[in-house]
Structures are given as structure tokens and as C-alpha cells.
Amino acid sequence: MPEDDPALAVEEELRLARLALADGNLPHAADHVAAALVRAPTLPEVHETLARVAAASGGDLELFPLGHHAFVGAVVARAHLLAAAGHPAEGLDLLAAATGYAPNADWAGVPWVTAPDLPERLDPERTARILMQICAAVPDPVPRRLRDPLRPYLVLARNAVTVHPGHALLLGAASALARRLGEVALAVTWAARGVRAQPTKLGEVWLGYAYRSAGRTRDALAALGRAVALDPDDLAVYADIAGTLADNGRLDEALDWIDRALAKDPTFDCAVHTAHRLRFQRDGDVAHLVALADFVRDHPDDTHEHGDLAECCRSRPWLGQVTPAGGPVLDALRQALAAEGAARVALRLDALEPPSAMRTATAAVPGLDVEVLAVADPDPREPRRATTWQLWRYEGTIAAPTLPSPSPEAAERIRQLAHPAWPHPPAAYDGAVGLATLELADLLGLLVHPPEPPVTALGRVLAGQDPSLWVRCVQVWTCLGLLHHRTDEPWAESTRRRVLVELVWGVEDWITEAAVFALVTAAWVDPAVRSDVAAVVAERIADVAAVARERRVPIATSLAHLALATPDLDPAARDLARVLIRGPADAPSRPGPFTRLRRLLAALFGRA
């Protein structure tokens, strides 16, 4: 039987269940019915077989046991049996638990859940709690493509509100679910009715959220303000008000609300996260995000997940994604790939490009003819400082690696990890731990011998549209892997620091950027190394500025963005980085590579 045919798989489970029933083996029959429910939770034949198992066992619920590691199919089967036995509230509790475990499955799409008379047999407060449990298990709002499995719960909410039209808690919980499923007008109606029935802080919050989703900002702020008046100590509402104000361009007012919350409790997680996000939004100073990362590290037991740090870092150079490379050789590479080999491409360069760029282009397009007209001083083929780890050797203007290829195991590990985006630098650090056991020779070999992209959607797009981005991903994640090399060694004398600093001062290359990013990431995750890293970055950015006065430095803008991401960087170095990012006043404008990367990420992962 093909494993990828769901219909055949369900039919096989039901066939085995019927055979077990015929043999009187009820536990075996129950196991197969539970497995069939997972594959087809609304299929009538599955429910008919479940009813036969229940009849044969006298409604024995223990055929579908609950426990610490209960099978979701058994949980759902037990829910249906409880409802059939006259205990629908307990059944709904279990269905809600299943939805929390797998929100994309249509666990509740069965007649008894949507029956108009079901709420008459339920306590309205119990129904409200079940709806709140569903809300806690799903995104806010739920993406359109994921809403259908949750609509039976919205039908339940409609029926319950019809039966209990004046129950404030039920109306508020129903509003919260409707809002998540895109029924904003209905959410406003229900929440407003709930507040009229019984004004409570929670009811006003639900009404405020509904108004906010409807674009009625003034009404939303009024409702949230009433919630504060009803409970001045609920600082989460202060954060909600601040977020709403900030979303509507009223940043000063938003910060006033956050300061009021922090005055009451300087450690309240929602207020701290919101405060750092809004302050970064106001002035762009990375110190706010570093302070937030420190707070997250020092408070691992926050009451719930926050996305403020990731939100601030998303799509920003090096904070949330690799900086795409530019330059004439990569422009020629992309043109050749777009032409699909229809013609040979000849390229004459006024200056030498980074060795990684040259090798990436010539490897991806064998018909690419590159001629370098001149090599300007300071010579980009020479390390900026004497180094032990010489990664490139030159014959004229042709660069070749000095190191052997990495092991197949190292190549496979980096294929599994390398990616152009990450939530924030500490998350990137954590993500690279899988490279911790690689030998130093393998890590260095990966920098100059990047493996082919993986056979995934991301790998295929990068290979076909922008091989340079894949090479940069490999180099970035390899240098992050170096941060995990021999972590028992004290930082100042460690192998990982020595190697990364030498890479920073090596031949002007994409590897320079990757090594600087690794050092910057180390400073994000370990306050003890911040002054050291800041000094290295300040020296390197000063050197870039000095060289840029003599010739073009292809990696200058990227290194400047890295400098702005560096914790505790000297203000003078920060100002110098901003000058490098602005570039010469007479520099021609050209489309930035960030646009391409954002489009690629949005196409692959639905993010911008």
C-alpha cells in the first residue's frame, strides 16, 4: 500500500479494526480506529466503526486511555464516546486539547459539536472556558488557510450565544474566537454585548481587541482605558495600549504608558519587551535590542512567549538575515543565470572583487569570462594583518583555496543548517550548536569549499537564482559554528576567538563579514566579551574607512551594518559606520540586493 495515499491508509486501518472486532480483540480494534481518526477525523465510516467498538465494549472508555503521552487519536475517540454517553462538556474539553496539539486537523467537524441544541446541555461558563482554550492554542489572527478546521468551534460559539444571549464571559470568549477567524464585525458585536451585560476588565480588553482589529483605534483605546480603570494593576493592558498607540504613530504616548507600567514593576515581562521594542523603533539604537536579549536570557521563565525581539530584527541587515552581496561580478552572474546559458557573458572589471565572489560566479557559470583590468592599492589579495590561517592563494587575479575540502559529514551538517534568515543573533547562535563537534580543519574547509545547496525548496531557489547567497549562508553558519568550538577554553585565549579574529583581518572577502558576524553574535550572547568584540569591530571598521579613501571596498557597507549591530561599540566607530553606509554623495543609485532577498524569503516562507 502506498504510504502517501491517505484514503487507502484509512481504509486499511478500518479493515484491520473490523477484523479485530470479529475476533473479539477490542483493544486492537480501538487502536486501529484511533489511527483512522487521525488520518480522517470527520469520515463517517470511521465514526461508524468507532460506534461498533463502543457497542461491543459497553462504552468502555479505557480502550482509549489518557495519560502523559496519550495518542491524539485516542483522545479524540474518547471525546466522541463521552459526547455519545451524555457528557459533551468533557468531550469538548478533549477536542480542545487535540486542537491545541494539532490545530490544523478538523477534530471538531462532526455533527454533535455543531448541533444547535448542544449549548442547552452545557454550562455557559464551561463553554466560554473551552472557547478560551481554543483561542490560546491558535495564532492571533489565524491565517486564512488554517481557519476551516476551527470553524466548527465558531458555530458552537454562535449557537451558545443564541442560547445564552446575556452571558458576559461567553460573549467575550466568542468574540475572541471570531476575531481570530477574521469575523471582525461579529467580534465587535459580541464583545460590546458582553460589556453591556457585565462591565469587566476582561470584557473591555476583548472589546478593545475587537475594535483594534476593526480599525477603530479611538474606540479600542477607550475600551482598554476602561480596562485599566477597572484593574490598574494589570500591566499587560498598559502594554496593549502602548502597542496600539505605537502602531498608529503615537510613539511618545506609547512610551508614556510603558513608563507607567515599568514604574509599577520594572521586571514585568510584557512591559519590558514592549519598552525595548518601542525605544528601538524610536531611535534605531541596537542597545535596546541587546538589553532585551539580556532580559530574555536572564528571565527564562517568562509567563508567555514574546516576539518583540524577533519582530525588531526581522529583515534587518545581520540582525535577522545575511546581507546579500552585490557588485559587477554578481550582476553578471545573475544575468547569465536569467539567460539560462543562451550566450557567453564576458566581463571586464575595473577592480578585483572578493575571492568568494569570483569563485562563486565562475563555478556557477562556466561560460563567464572575467578580465580584471587593474589591481588597486592597498592590494586586496593581501591580508590586512599577518595571519596564521591563510585561506586563499593568488596566481595573478585568480584565487584558489589553500585548504583541502571538508569531510562529507561536515558538508552534510552545514547543508542542514545554513539559511539566509534567523529570528535574532542569539537564536542564530543556538541554531549553530549542531556544528560544535566538527574539527577545526573541517570548519575552515567549509569556508572556501562550500558544498552544493540541499535538495529543498530553499536550496533549489538559491542554486537557480542566486548561488552567491548560498555561499554566504554557508560561510555565516560555519563561523557561527566556530563560536561553539572548544567552548571550555576561556574566551581571551581561546581557539575560537583567535581563529575568528584572524579571519576578520584576512584577505578582504565575504569570509571577513561572516567572521565579524560571529564575533558580534558572541557579544550578544555573552556580556563578558562585549568590550573585546567592540574593540575588534571598531579597529576593523576604521581600517575599512582608511582603505575606502584609496579604492572601493566591496564589503564596506556590510561591515558597517555589522558595526551598527555590535553591542557597546564606541560612538565614533558607530558614526563612521553610518558614513560608510551612506557612501559617497555622488554614488549612482542602483537596486539593492535586500529587495531580492526579501522577495525570495516571502516566496518561500511567507515573510517579508
Coordinates of C-alpha atoms in Angstrom, one line a residue:
M1 CA 0.0 0.0 0.0
P2 CA 1.5 3.4 -1.0
E3 CA 2.3 5.4 2.2
D4 CA 1.3 8.6 0.5
D5 CA -2.3 7.6 -0.2
P6 CA -4.4 8.8 2.8
A7 CA -7.6 7.2 1.6
L8 CA -6.0 3.8 1.3
A9 CA -4.3 4.2 4.6
V10 CA -7.7 4.9 6.3
E11 CA -9.4 2.0 4.6
E12 CA -6.6 -0.3 5.8
E13 CA -6.9 0.9 9.4
L14 CA -10.7 0.3 9.2
R15 CA -10.3 -3.1 7.7
L16 CA -7.9 -4.1 10.5
A17 CA -10.3 -2.7 13.1
R18 CA -13.2 -4.8 11.7
L19 CA -11.1 -7.9 11.7
A20 CA -10.1 -7.3 15.3
L21 CA -13.7 -6.7 16.2
A22 CA -14.7 -10.0 14.6
D23 CA -12.0 -11.8 16.6
G24 CA -13.2 -10.1 19.8
N25 CA -9.9 -8.2 20.2
L26 CA -11.3 -4.9 21.3
P27 CA -8.0 -3.2 22.3
H28 CA -6.6 -3.9 18.9
A29 CA -9.7 -2.7 17.2
A30 CA -9.6 0.5 19.2
D31 CA -6.0 1.2 18.3
H32 CA -6.9 1.0 14.6
V33 CA -9.9 3.2 14.9
A34 CA -7.8 5.8 16.8
A35 CA -5.3 5.7 14.0
A36 CA -8.0 6.1 11.4
L37 CA -9.4 9.1 13.3
V38 CA -6.0 10.9 13.0
R39 CA -6.0 10.4 9.2
A40 CA -9.7 11.2 8.6
P41 CA -11.3 12.8 11.7
T42 CA -14.6 13.5 10.0
L43 CA -15.1 10.4 7.8
P44 CA -18.5 8.8 8.6
E45 CA -17.1 5.3 8.1
V46 CA -14.5 5.9 10.9
H47 CA -17.2 7.1 13.3
E48 CA -19.4 4.1 12.4
T49 CA -16.6 1.7 13.3
L50 CA -16.0 3.7 16.5
A51 CA -19.6 3.2 17.4
R52 CA -19.3 -0.5 16.8
V53 CA -16.3 -0.7 19.1
A54 CA -18.2 1.2 21.7
A55 CA -21.3 -1.0 21.4
A56 CA -19.1 -4.2 21.6
S57 CA -17.3 -2.9 24.7
G58 CA -20.3 -1.4 26.5
G59 CA -18.8 2.1 26.0
D60 CA -15.5 1.2 27.7
L61 CA -13.6 4.5 27.7
E62 CA -10.4 2.7 28.8
L63 CA -10.0 1.3 25.3
F64 CA -8.8 4.9 24.6
P65 CA -6.7 5.7 27.6
L66 CA -5.4 9.1 28.6
G67 CA -2.0 9.7 30.1
H68 CA 1.1 11.8 30.0
H69 CA 1.8 10.6 26.4
A70 CA -1.7 9.9 25.2
F71 CA -2.1 9.3 21.4
V72 CA -4.1 12.1 19.9
G73 CA -6.4 9.6 18.1
A74 CA -7.3 8.0 21.4
V75 CA -8.0 11.4 22.9
V76 CA -10.4 12.3 20.0
A77 CA -12.1 8.9 20.1
R78 CA -12.7 9.2 23.8
A79 CA -14.1 12.7 23.2
H80 CA -16.7 11.3 20.8
L81 CA -17.6 8.5 23.2
L82 CA -18.1 10.9 26.1
A83 CA -20.4 13.0 24.0
A84 CA -22.4 10.0 22.9
A85 CA -22.7 8.9 26.6
G86 CA -24.2 12.3 27.6
H87 CA -21.0 14.1 28.7
P88 CA -20.4 16.6 25.9
A89 CA -18.6 19.1 28.1
E90 CA -15.9 16.5 28.9
G91 CA -15.8 15.6 25.2
L92 CA -15.3 19.2 24.1
D93 CA -12.5 19.6 26.6
L94 CA -10.7 16.7 24.9
L95 CA -11.4 18.0 21.4
A96 CA -10.0 21.4 22.5
A97 CA -6.9 19.6 23.8
A98 CA -6.5 17.8 20.5
T99 CA -6.8 21.2 18.7
G100 CA -4.1 22.6 20.9
Y101 CA -1.9 19.7 19.9
A102 CA -2.7 19.9 16.1
P103 CA -4.7 23.0 15.2
N104 CA -4.7 22.2 11.5
A105 CA -6.8 19.0 11.9
D106 CA -10.5 19.1 11.7
W107 CA -11.2 17.4 15.0
A108 CA -14.4 19.2 15.7
G109 CA -16.0 19.0 12.2
V110 CA -18.6 16.5 13.4
P111 CA -22.4 16.9 13.8
W112 CA -22.6 16.7 17.6
V113 CA -20.2 19.7 18.0
T114 CA -22.3 22.0 15.7
A115 CA -25.7 20.8 16.8
P116 CA -27.9 23.8 17.7
D117 CA -29.1 22.2 20.9
L118 CA -25.7 21.3 22.2
P119 CA -25.3 24.6 24.3
E120 CA -28.5 23.8 26.1
R121 CA -26.7 20.9 27.7
L122 CA -23.6 22.9 28.6
D123 CA -23.0 25.3 31.3
P124 CA -22.3 28.6 29.5
E125 CA -19.2 29.3 31.6
R126 CA -17.8 25.9 30.7
T127 CA -18.4 26.7 27.0
A128 CA -16.7 30.0 27.4
R129 CA -13.6 28.3 29.0
I130 CA -13.5 25.8 26.1
L131 CA -13.6 28.7 23.6
M132 CA -10.8 30.4 25.5
Q133 CA -8.8 27.2 25.4
I134 CA -9.1 27.1 21.6
C135 CA -8.1 30.8 21.4
A136 CA -5.0 30.1 23.4
A137 CA -4.0 27.3 21.1
V138 CA -4.1 29.2 17.8
P139 CA -2.4 32.2 16.2
D140 CA -3.9 35.7 16.5
P141 CA -5.2 36.1 13.8
V142 CA -5.3 32.6 12.3
P143 CA -4.0 32.6 8.7
R144 CA -6.8 32.2 6.2
R145 CA -5.6 28.8 5.0
L146 CA -5.8 27.4 8.5
R147 CA -9.2 28.6 9.5
D148 CA -11.5 25.9 8.2
P149 CA -10.7 23.3 10.9
L150 CA -11.6 25.9 13.6
R151 CA -15.0 27.0 12.1
P152 CA -17.0 24.3 13.9
Y153 CA -16.0 26.0 17.2
L154 CA -17.3 29.3 15.8
V155 CA -20.6 27.5 15.0
L156 CA -20.6 26.3 18.6
A157 CA -20.0 29.9 19.8
R158 CA -22.9 31.2 17.7
N159 CA -25.2 28.5 19.0
A160 CA -24.1 29.1 22.6
V161 CA -24.6 32.9 22.3
T162 CA -28.1 32.3 20.9
V163 CA -29.0 30.1 23.8
H164 CA -27.3 32.3 26.4
P165 CA -27.5 35.9 24.9
G166 CA -26.6 37.7 28.1
H167 CA -23.7 35.7 29.4
A168 CA -20.8 38.2 29.5
L169 CA -17.9 35.7 29.7
L170 CA -19.3 33.6 26.9
L171 CA -19.9 36.7 24.7
G172 CA -16.3 37.8 25.3
A173 CA -14.7 34.4 24.6
A174 CA -16.9 34.0 21.5
S175 CA -15.7 37.5 20.4
A176 CA -12.1 36.5 20.8
L177 CA -12.6 33.4 18.7
A178 CA -14.5 35.3 16.0
R179 CA -11.7 37.9 15.8
R180 CA -9.1 35.3 15.3
L181 CA -11.0 33.7 12.5
G182 CA -11.5 37.0 10.7
E183 CA -15.1 37.7 11.7
V184 CA -14.2 41.1 13.0
A185 CA -17.7 42.7 12.8
L186 CA -19.2 39.8 14.7
A187 CA -16.4 40.0 17.3
V188 CA -17.2 43.7 17.9
T189 CA -20.9 42.9 18.3
W190 CA -20.4 40.1 20.7
A191 CA -17.8 41.9 22.8
A192 CA -20.0 45.0 23.0
R193 CA -22.9 42.9 24.2
G194 CA -20.8 41.3 26.8
V195 CA -19.6 44.6 28.2
R196 CA -23.2 45.9 28.3
A197 CA -24.3 42.7 30.1
Q198 CA -21.5 43.0 32.7
P199 CA -18.6 45.5 32.5
T200 CA -15.4 43.7 33.5
K201 CA -11.8 44.3 32.8
L202 CA -11.5 41.2 30.6
G203 CA -14.7 42.1 28.7
E204 CA -13.3 45.6 28.0
V205 CA -10.0 44.1 26.8
W206 CA -11.8 41.7 24.4
L207 CA -13.8 44.7 23.2
G208 CA -10.6 46.8 22.7
Y209 CA -9.0 44.0 20.7
A210 CA -12.1 43.7 18.5
Y211 CA -12.2 47.4 17.9
R212 CA -8.5 47.4 17.1
S213 CA -8.9 44.6 14.5
A214 CA -11.8 46.6 13.0
G215 CA -9.5 49.6 12.6
R216 CA -11.4 51.6 15.2
T217 CA -8.4 52.9 17.1
R218 CA -10.1 55.5 19.2
D219 CA -12.8 53.1 20.4
A220 CA -10.1 50.5 21.1
L221 CA -8.1 52.8 23.2
A222 CA -11.2 53.9 25.1
A223 CA -12.1 50.3 25.9
L224 CA -8.6 49.4 27.0
G225 CA -8.5 52.6 29.1
R226 CA -11.7 51.4 30.9
A227 CA -10.0 48.1 31.5
V228 CA -7.1 49.9 33.2
A229 CA -9.6 51.8 35.4
L230 CA -11.2 48.6 36.4
D231 CA -7.9 47.0 37.3
P232 CA -5.0 49.4 37.5
D233 CA -2.5 46.6 38.4
D234 CA -2.9 44.6 35.2
L235 CA 0.2 45.9 33.4
A236 CA -0.4 43.7 30.4
V237 CA -3.2 46.1 29.4
Y238 CA -0.7 49.0 29.7
A239 CA 1.5 47.2 27.1
D240 CA -1.5 46.6 24.9
I241 CA -2.4 50.3 25.0
A242 CA 1.3 51.2 24.2
G243 CA 1.4 48.8 21.3
T244 CA -1.9 50.2 19.9
L245 CA -0.6 53.8 20.1
A246 CA 2.7 52.9 18.6
D247 CA 1.0 51.1 15.7
N248 CA -0.8 54.3 14.9
G249 CA 2.3 56.5 15.0
R250 CA 1.8 57.9 18.5
L251 CA 5.2 56.7 19.9
D252 CA 5.6 59.3 22.6
E253 CA 2.2 58.5 24.2
A254 CA 3.0 54.8 23.8
L255 CA 6.3 55.2 25.8
D256 CA 4.5 57.2 28.5
W257 CA 2.2 54.2 29.0
I258 CA 5.1 51.8 29.1
D259 CA 6.9 54.0 31.6
R260 CA 3.8 54.0 33.8
A261 CA 3.9 50.2 33.8
L262 CA 7.6 49.9 34.5
A263 CA 7.2 52.3 37.4
K264 CA 4.9 49.8 39.0
D265 CA 7.0 46.8 38.2
P266 CA 10.4 47.2 36.4
T267 CA 10.6 43.4 35.7
F268 CA 7.1 42.8 34.2
D269 CA 7.9 40.9 31.1
C270 CA 5.3 42.3 28.7
A271 CA 6.2 45.9 29.6
V272 CA 10.0 45.2 29.4
H273 CA 9.6 43.6 25.9
T274 CA 7.3 46.4 24.6
A275 CA 9.5 49.1 26.1
H276 CA 12.7 47.9 24.3
R277 CA 10.9 47.4 21.1
L278 CA 9.4 50.9 21.1
R279 CA 12.6 52.5 22.1
F280 CA 14.4 50.8 19.2
Q281 CA 11.6 51.8 16.9
R282 CA 12.1 55.4 18.1
D283 CA 15.9 55.8 17.6
G284 CA 17.2 52.6 16.0
D285 CA 19.8 52.1 18.7
V286 CA 20.7 48.4 18.8
A287 CA 21.5 48.8 22.6
H288 CA 17.7 48.4 23.2
L289 CA 17.6 45.1 21.5
V290 CA 20.8 43.9 23.3
A291 CA 19.2 44.8 26.6
L292 CA 16.1 42.9 25.6
A293 CA 18.2 39.8 24.7
D294 CA 19.8 40.1 28.1
F295 CA 16.4 40.2 29.8
V296 CA 15.2 37.2 27.9
R297 CA 18.4 35.3 28.8
D298 CA 18.1 36.3 32.5
H299 CA 14.3 35.6 32.7
P300 CA 13.8 32.2 31.0
D301 CA 10.5 31.6 32.9
D302 CA 8.5 34.5 31.5
T303 CA 4.8 34.0 31.6
H304 CA 4.5 33.5 27.8
E305 CA 6.3 33.8 24.6
H306 CA 7.1 37.3 23.2
G307 CA 8.0 38.1 19.6
D308 CA 9.3 41.6 20.1
L309 CA 13.0 40.8 19.6
A310 CA 12.4 38.8 16.5
E311 CA 10.0 41.5 15.2
C312 CA 12.6 44.2 15.6
C313 CA 15.4 42.1 14.0
R314 CA 13.3 40.7 11.1
S315 CA 14.6 41.7 7.6
R316 CA 17.3 43.9 9.1
P317 CA 20.9 43.5 7.9
W318 CA 22.7 40.9 10.1
L319 CA 20.2 41.3 12.9
G320 CA 17.7 39.0 11.2
Q321 CA 19.3 38.0 7.9
V322 CA 22.5 37.7 5.9
T323 CA 23.4 40.8 4.0
P324 CA 23.2 39.9 0.3
A325 CA 26.4 40.7 -1.7
G326 CA 26.5 43.0 -4.7
G327 CA 28.9 44.1 -7.3
P328 CA 29.5 43.8 -11.0
V329 CA 30.6 40.1 -11.0
L330 CA 27.4 39.1 -9.2
D331 CA 25.3 41.2 -11.5
A332 CA 26.9 39.3 -14.4
L333 CA 26.2 36.0 -12.7
R334 CA 22.6 36.8 -12.2
Q335 CA 22.2 37.9 -15.8
A336 CA 23.8 34.7 -17.1
L337 CA 21.5 32.6 -14.9
A338 CA 18.5 34.5 -16.1
A339 CA 19.6 33.9 -19.7
E340 CA 19.9 30.2 -19.0
G341 CA 23.1 29.8 -20.8
A342 CA 21.8 31.3 -24.0
A343 CA 25.1 33.2 -24.6
R344 CA 28.5 33.6 -23.1
V345 CA 29.0 36.5 -20.8
A346 CA 32.2 38.5 -20.9
L347 CA 33.0 40.8 -18.0
R348 CA 35.8 43.4 -17.7
L349 CA 36.3 44.5 -14.1
D350 CA 37.9 47.8 -13.2
A351 CA 39.0 46.3 -9.8
L352 CA 39.3 42.9 -8.2
E353 CA 36.2 41.5 -6.4
P354 CA 36.4 39.3 -3.3
P355 CA 37.7 35.8 -3.9
S356 CA 34.5 34.2 -2.8
A357 CA 32.5 36.3 -5.3
M358 CA 34.9 35.5 -8.2
R359 CA 34.9 31.8 -7.5
T360 CA 31.1 31.6 -7.0
A361 CA 30.5 33.3 -10.3
T362 CA 32.9 31.2 -12.3
A363 CA 31.7 28.0 -10.7
A364 CA 28.0 28.7 -11.3
V365 CA 28.5 30.0 -14.9
P366 CA 31.4 28.1 -16.6
G367 CA 31.0 30.3 -19.6
L368 CA 31.6 33.5 -17.7
D369 CA 34.7 35.2 -19.0
V370 CA 36.2 37.6 -16.4
E371 CA 39.0 40.0 -17.0
V372 CA 40.4 42.2 -14.2
L373 CA 41.9 45.4 -15.7
A374 CA 43.8 46.5 -12.6
V375 CA 44.5 45.8 -9.0
A376 CA 44.3 48.9 -6.9
D377 CA 46.3 49.6 -3.7
P378 CA 46.0 48.6 -1.0
D379 CA 46.3 45.2 -2.6
P380 CA 43.0 43.3 -1.8
R381 CA 44.9 40.0 -2.3
E382 CA 46.9 40.6 0.8
P383 CA 45.6 40.1 4.4
R384 CA 45.0 43.3 6.2
R385 CA 47.2 41.8 9.0
A386 CA 49.5 38.9 9.2
T387 CA 47.5 35.7 9.8
T388 CA 48.2 32.1 10.6
W389 CA 45.1 30.8 8.6
Q390 CA 45.8 31.8 5.0
L391 CA 42.6 30.6 3.2
W392 CA 43.4 31.9 -0.3
R393 CA 46.4 32.0 -2.7
Y394 CA 46.5 34.1 -5.9
E395 CA 48.0 33.5 -9.3
G396 CA 47.6 36.9 -10.8
T397 CA 44.0 37.7 -10.2
I398 CA 42.8 34.1 -9.9
A399 CA 42.2 33.0 -6.3
A400 CA 42.3 29.3 -5.2
P401 CA 41.7 27.8 -1.7
T402 CA 44.8 26.8 0.2
L403 CA 42.8 24.3 2.3
P404 CA 41.5 20.8 1.5
S405 CA 37.8 20.1 1.1
P406 CA 35.8 19.4 4.3
S407 CA 34.6 15.9 5.2
P408 CA 31.3 14.7 3.8
E409 CA 29.9 14.8 7.3
A410 CA 30.8 18.4 7.7
A411 CA 29.3 19.2 4.3
E412 CA 26.0 17.5 5.2
R413 CA 25.7 19.2 8.5
I414 CA 26.1 22.7 7.0
R415 CA 23.5 21.8 4.4
Q416 CA 21.1 21.1 7.1
L417 CA 21.8 24.3 9.0
A418 CA 22.6 27.1 6.5
H419 CA 19.8 29.5 5.9
P420 CA 19.7 33.2 5.0
A421 CA 17.5 34.3 7.9
W422 CA 17.2 33.8 11.6
P423 CA 14.9 35.4 14.4
H424 CA 17.8 37.3 16.1
P425 CA 21.5 36.8 16.8
P426 CA 21.1 34.7 20.0
A427 CA 18.8 32.4 18.0
A428 CA 21.4 32.1 15.3
Y429 CA 24.0 31.2 17.9
D430 CA 21.8 28.5 19.3
G431 CA 21.0 27.2 15.9
A432 CA 24.7 26.6 15.1
V433 CA 25.3 24.2 18.0
G434 CA 25.0 21.3 15.7
L435 CA 28.4 22.2 14.3
A436 CA 30.1 22.1 17.7
T437 CA 31.7 18.7 17.2
L438 CA 33.3 19.4 13.8
E439 CA 37.0 19.6 13.6
L440 CA 38.6 23.0 13.0
A441 CA 40.0 21.8 9.7
D442 CA 36.5 20.9 8.5
L443 CA 35.1 24.3 9.6
L444 CA 37.8 26.2 7.8
G445 CA 37.5 24.0 4.8
L446 CA 33.8 24.8 4.6
L447 CA 34.6 28.5 4.2
V448 CA 36.4 28.0 0.9
H449 CA 34.7 24.8 -0.3
P450 CA 31.0 25.4 0.3
P451 CA 29.0 22.2 -0.6
E452 CA 26.2 22.2 -3.1
P453 CA 22.8 23.5 -1.8
P454 CA 20.4 20.9 -0.3
V455 CA 17.7 19.4 -2.4
T456 CA 15.0 21.5 -0.8
A457 CA 12.8 24.4 -1.9
L458 CA 15.3 26.9 -0.5
G459 CA 18.3 25.0 -2.0
R460 CA 16.7 24.9 -5.4
V461 CA 15.8 28.6 -5.4
L462 CA 19.3 29.6 -4.3
A463 CA 21.0 27.3 -6.8
G464 CA 18.9 28.6 -9.6
Q465 CA 18.6 32.3 -8.8
D466 CA 21.5 33.4 -6.6
P467 CA 24.3 30.9 -5.8
S468 CA 26.2 33.7 -4.0
L469 CA 23.6 33.8 -1.3
W470 CA 24.0 30.1 -0.6
V471 CA 27.8 30.5 -0.3
R472 CA 27.3 33.4 2.1
C473 CA 24.9 31.3 4.1
V474 CA 27.5 28.5 4.4
Q475 CA 30.2 30.9 5.5
V476 CA 28.0 32.7 8.0
W477 CA 26.8 29.5 9.7
T478 CA 30.3 28.0 9.6
C479 CA 31.6 31.0 11.5
L480 CA 28.8 30.6 14.0
G481 CA 29.9 27.0 14.3
L482 CA 33.4 28.3 15.2
L483 CA 31.8 30.0 18.2
H484 CA 30.9 26.5 19.5
H485 CA 34.4 25.2 19.0
R486 CA 36.2 24.2 22.3
T487 CA 33.9 26.3 24.4
D488 CA 35.7 25.1 27.5
E489 CA 38.6 27.4 26.6
P490 CA 38.4 30.9 28.2
W491 CA 37.4 33.4 25.6
A492 CA 40.5 35.6 25.7
E493 CA 42.9 32.8 24.9
S494 CA 40.5 30.5 23.1
T495 CA 41.0 28.9 19.7
R496 CA 37.6 30.2 18.6
R497 CA 38.5 33.8 19.3
R498 CA 41.9 33.6 17.7
V499 CA 40.7 32.0 14.5
L500 CA 37.7 34.4 14.1
V501 CA 39.9 37.4 14.7
E502 CA 42.4 36.2 12.1
L503 CA 39.6 35.7 9.6
V504 CA 38.4 39.2 10.3
W505 CA 41.8 40.5 9.3
G506 CA 42.4 38.1 6.4
V507 CA 42.0 38.8 2.7
E508 CA 39.1 41.1 2.0
D509 CA 36.3 38.7 1.4
W510 CA 32.8 37.5 2.3
I511 CA 34.5 35.4 5.0
T512 CA 35.5 38.6 6.7
E513 CA 31.9 39.6 7.1
A514 CA 30.9 36.1 8.4
A515 CA 33.7 36.2 11.0
V516 CA 32.7 39.6 12.2
F517 CA 29.1 38.5 12.4
A518 CA 30.2 35.5 14.6
L519 CA 32.1 37.9 16.9
V520 CA 29.1 40.3 17.1
T521 CA 26.9 37.3 17.9
A522 CA 29.2 36.3 20.7
A523 CA 28.9 39.7 22.1
W524 CA 25.1 39.5 22.1
V525 CA 25.0 36.2 24.0
D526 CA 27.9 36.9 26.4
P527 CA 28.2 40.3 28.1
A528 CA 31.7 39.4 29.3
V529 CA 33.2 39.6 25.7
R530 CA 31.4 42.7 24.6
S531 CA 34.3 45.2 25.2
D532 CA 36.7 42.9 23.4
V533 CA 34.5 42.4 20.4
A534 CA 33.6 46.1 20.2
A535 CA 37.3 46.9 20.1
V536 CA 37.9 44.4 17.3
V537 CA 35.0 45.7 15.3
A538 CA 36.0 49.4 15.8
E539 CA 39.5 48.7 14.6
R540 CA 38.2 46.8 11.5
I541 CA 35.7 49.5 10.5
A542 CA 38.4 52.2 10.9
D543 CA 40.6 50.1 8.6
V544 CA 37.8 49.8 6.1
A545 CA 37.3 53.5 6.1
A546 CA 41.0 54.1 5.6
V547 CA 41.2 51.7 2.6
A548 CA 37.9 53.2 1.2
R549 CA 39.7 56.5 0.8
E550 CA 42.1 54.8 -1.7
R551 CA 39.8 52.4 -3.5
R552 CA 36.4 50.8 -3.5
V553 CA 35.8 48.2 -0.7
P554 CA 33.1 45.8 -1.8
I555 CA 32.4 44.6 1.8
A556 CA 32.4 48.1 3.3
T557 CA 28.6 48.6 3.6
S558 CA 28.0 45.1 5.0
L559 CA 30.7 45.6 7.6
A560 CA 29.2 48.9 8.5
H561 CA 25.9 47.3 9.1
L562 CA 27.7 44.7 11.3
A563 CA 29.3 47.6 13.3
L564 CA 25.8 49.1 14.0
A565 CA 24.7 45.6 15.3
T566 CA 27.7 45.4 17.7
P567 CA 26.9 45.8 21.4
D568 CA 28.8 48.6 23.2
L569 CA 30.5 49.9 20.1
D570 CA 32.3 53.2 20.5
P571 CA 30.1 56.2 19.3
A572 CA 32.9 57.3 17.0
A573 CA 33.0 53.9 15.3
R574 CA 29.2 53.9 15.1
D575 CA 29.3 57.3 13.4
L576 CA 31.9 56.1 11.0
A577 CA 29.8 53.1 10.1
R578 CA 26.9 55.4 9.3
V579 CA 29.1 57.4 6.9
L580 CA 30.2 54.2 5.1
I581 CA 26.5 53.1 4.7
R582 CA 25.6 56.5 3.2
G583 CA 28.5 56.2 0.8
P584 CA 29.9 59.0 -1.5
A585 CA 27.4 61.7 -2.2
D586 CA 27.9 61.2 -5.9
A587 CA 27.5 57.4 -5.9
P588 CA 24.9 56.2 -8.5
S589 CA 21.8 54.7 -7.2
R590 CA 21.2 51.0 -8.0
P591 CA 18.6 48.5 -6.9
G592 CA 19.7 47.0 -3.6
P593 CA 20.1 43.2 -3.1
F594 CA 17.9 43.4 0.0
T595 CA 14.8 43.7 -2.2
R596 CA 15.8 40.4 -3.9
L597 CA 16.3 38.6 -0.6
R598 CA 13.0 39.9 0.9
R599 CA 11.2 38.6 -2.2
L600 CA 12.9 35.3 -2.0
L601 CA 12.1 34.8 1.7
A602 CA 8.5 36.0 1.2
A603 CA 8.0 33.5 -1.7
L604 CA 9.5 30.6 0.3
F605 CA 8.2 31.2 3.8
G606 CA 5.5 33.9 3.6
R607 CA 7.6 36.5 5.3
A608 CA 8.7 40.0 4.3

